[in-house]
Amino acid sequence: MPREKIPRQPMPEQDPQIRRRNFAEVPFGYSPEIAQLEAQRCLFCKKPKCVQGCPVGIDIPGFIKLIKEGDFAGSARKLKEANALPAVCGRVCPQEEQCEIVCVVGIKDKPVAIGRLERFAADYERNNNLVTVPDLPPPTGKKAAVVGCGPAGLTVAGELAKLGHKVTIFEALHQPGGVLMYGIPEFRLPKAIVEAEVDYVKKLGVEIIYNAVIGRYMTVDEVLESYDVVFLGNGAGLPYFMNIPGENLNGVYSANEYLTRSNLMRAYKFPEYDTPIAVSKKVAVLGGGNVAMDSARTAMRLGAEEVSIVYRRSRKEMPARVEEVHHAEEEGIQLQLLTNPIEIQGDDQGWVRSMKCIRMELGEPDASGRQRPVPVAGSEFEIEVDTVVVSIGNGANPLVSQTTPGLETNKWGNIIADVKTAATSKPGVYAGGDIVIGAATVILAMGAGKIAAAAMHRYMMDIPEPVEAPQAEPEKS
Amino acid sequence: MNQILIKKVLAEGVKELVISVPQIAKARKAGQFVIVRANDHGERIPLTIADADAKAGTITLIFQEVGKSTLLLGSFKEGEFILDVVGPLGKPTHVEKFGTVVCIGGGIGVAPMHPIACAMKESGNHVIAIIGARSKDLLIMEDRLRNASHELHISTDDGTYGTHGFVTDILQSIIDRGQKIDLCVAIGPVPMMNASCRLTAKYNLMTVVSLNPIMVDGTGMCGACRVTVGGKTRFVCVDGPEFDGHQVDFTELVKRQRGYLPQERASKEQFLHEGPRCYEQSH
Ligand SMILES: Cc1cc2nc3c(=O)[nH]c(=O)nc-3n(C[C@H](O)[C@H](O)[C@H](O)COP(=O)(O)OP(=O)(O)OC[C@H]3O[C@@H](n4cnc5c(N)ncnc54)[C@H](O)[C@@H]3O)c2cc1C
Ligand code: SF4
Ligand code: FES
């Protein structure tokens, strides 16, 4: 008898008209019943394609099976064997281009909702106080230092602690999490969840020293005097600006500043919290990526009347996740596509009043394969704005590399690290995450962290590098 | 860490805190600053290190109570802890034997000027210090600057002490007496730095200023601290805080410093009305 087909289970979420003015999380997550229903859609493939699509190789059918069987905490433990931050990844990973895109159920139907199930298991474990810490091996007596408490650094720290090493994280800011805390907004990733996941890493014995800007507080060489090995996971924290006139007017922000004020400093609760942020009527966000969507949706929640995304190419080329663009549009954010700002204009007190833009059209494909936008002559026009958030990307922050002799960087300032070991040009120093590959994703930073931790363990314990496996692993997409 | 060991009132609304931060005390150099956050709800504000004692593991912060955050910090007592102290930040002052260095400090700017004068003197320079304030009661660190210099001049705007006039008037008279000057360092309110630079530009005297824009992280991550120097955008927290004063766009700097004036006023009112609230003092 053919099994009745179960459709992919939607995740309930806050109504757009209500959520556009609050900072509470947008989706509500699955109930246990719905999660078990969704888990039944998995075919538990012998050679699961989804696992190959996962940058950290989570045993996906394994954790889904435990959900199906009702062992939710067991499912969360299974997830944590490969991924120390499942509640984060279940929320922010682009599953539609990693595991779900290759899921075989997706060939004829919609793929299994792997991300939503991951989120469910991790939330269930946390909300029911079922988080357990694995037994730790006896201490090795070795000490590892980690620079930066973002996903890359947290992963390295967790992995090394589980191997019995003493780990200290040096973090520049006053809170852990890196971009998870200062960049990604509360309504997409509640900060209490980040704190809980960091707590788990702390329970493994990891020490975090806040307010420690490596390169100033101590140099990497000074750190190496007291530690056997160092991991650099200092992220891609250097905001790019457009270099157009008027960018230093009041009311013009980098996305990093706008989001840091709102998230890390809780400016959305001013004056209960002391850090202020612009009170805006008309906001323009420049750029078409996820960070632009986060900035625009934050502006809306801060009370702006009109928020638009100004992007120089068309919708098709927008680097943001389709889901995020959809969420933004539902919340009333306008897209001004094929539009490029050329000048920001202000009043005599130095406040932004308007922005001059030019229409663009798509020409020949460029190096990235996307059609190059070219300005349409004579199409300049002005829009009224009082806040502009520049969200056109981030480069590598040079603070660490400039103060570390012997550390090689590429022409963009990214630290050069071996793909298989994360080793840098400086002995005992490893690096991974955004500082190596440029602004990317949480899961890629975590993947690099796992590779680095394994190599750092071998380095500290004098274990030789493994010889190349005779059979190459299947290509990961 | 971060405990307040000594607290003094230097002048009306001007407080001095000596705090225990051993690693910062060891690592810091003249010209660098820290960012402090008083409590869990506080904002991050930059304060220049006015003095440090590596052996005792302490640094000295001197600030004027102007808004909520400095008022709050000024309400802390000896023995209490500041939640977050980050540093040392910024590039250290470029110190070498230049010859004769004139160090000009205006108002609260005398505090950040102090370690620079010390370092210049230690490196064998002849240091002429000029310090000024609006009035005698507001003049700070006279004794310490006397020690840090070979020659000390004082001015007050109202003539209650020292020369009646501005620090720039004294600078002018030093130039007029034919003094050979190899470097000027001017720190204080923007109008004072601007006036000093306009004067030294006339005589082609290299002048370094230390800028104090609004900051958030202090690591080059946000760009809140951007200023225009020589037509280019620079981040004060990592590229500065010191720049060639003849290249700085002071007009823009003043406007950017006023970026949150309405919110700052509201915050201050509320604080003066309700007093400090109790917030988390640990991580
Ligand atoms: C607004 C925004 C939204 C995003 N949304 C998503 C998303 O939905 N999904 C996704 O997968 N990815 C997303 N990303 C990208 C993702 O967050 C990053 O790729 C990821 O966080 C990189 O991790 P990391 O550990 O390399 O660096 P980071 O997270 O940047 O962490 C670096 C840490 O190092 C610290 N540090 C820096 N310099 C020093 C120093 N000198 N000394 C000590 N500490 C230092 C920093 O303070 C920071 O805490 C987003 C990014 C942003 C900005
Ligand atoms: S590919 Fe899809 S169906 Fe197969 S194991 Fe993975 S999630 Fe289940
Ligand atoms: S304060 Fe953020 S970049 Fe300088």
PDB file of C-alpha atoms in Angstrom, chain A residues 288 311-319 335 337-339 360 362 370-371 373:
ATOM      1  CA  GLY A 288      21.890  43.514  -2.083  1.00  0.00           C
ATOM      2  CA  TYR A 311      20.986  47.839  -5.436  1.00  0.00           C
ATOM      3  CA  ARG A 312      22.796  48.401  -8.689  1.00  0.00           C
ATOM      4  CA  ARG A 313      21.940  45.108 -10.388  1.00  0.00           C
ATOM      5  CA  SER A 314      18.608  43.324 -10.800  1.00  0.00           C
ATOM      6  CA  ARG A 315      16.760  41.034  -8.409  1.00  0.00           C
ATOM      7  CA  LYS A 316      18.243  37.947 -10.050  1.00  0.00           C
ATOM      8  CA  GLU A 317      21.793  38.986  -9.120  1.00  0.00           C
ATOM      9  CA  MET A 318      21.037  39.825  -5.495  1.00  0.00           C
ATOM     10  CA  PRO A 319      23.398  37.777  -3.320  1.00  0.00           C
ATOM     11  CA  LEU A 335      13.565  47.374  -3.587  1.00  0.00           C
ATOM     12  CA  LEU A 337      16.864  47.850  -8.278  1.00  0.00           C
ATOM     13  CA  LEU A 338      19.253  48.849 -11.049  1.00  0.00           C
ATOM     14  CA  THR A 339      19.973  51.989  -9.081  1.00  0.00           C
ATOM     15  CA  MET A 360      21.685  51.261 -14.351  1.00  0.00           C
ATOM     16  CA  LEU A 362      22.745  45.267 -17.416  1.00  0.00           C
ATOM     17  CA  ARG A 370      26.907  38.238 -13.739  1.00  0.00           C
ATOM     18  CA  GLN A 371      25.906  40.934 -16.194  1.00  0.00           C
ATOM     19  CA  PRO A 373      25.625  47.044 -14.518  1.00  0.00           C
TER      20      PRO A 373
END
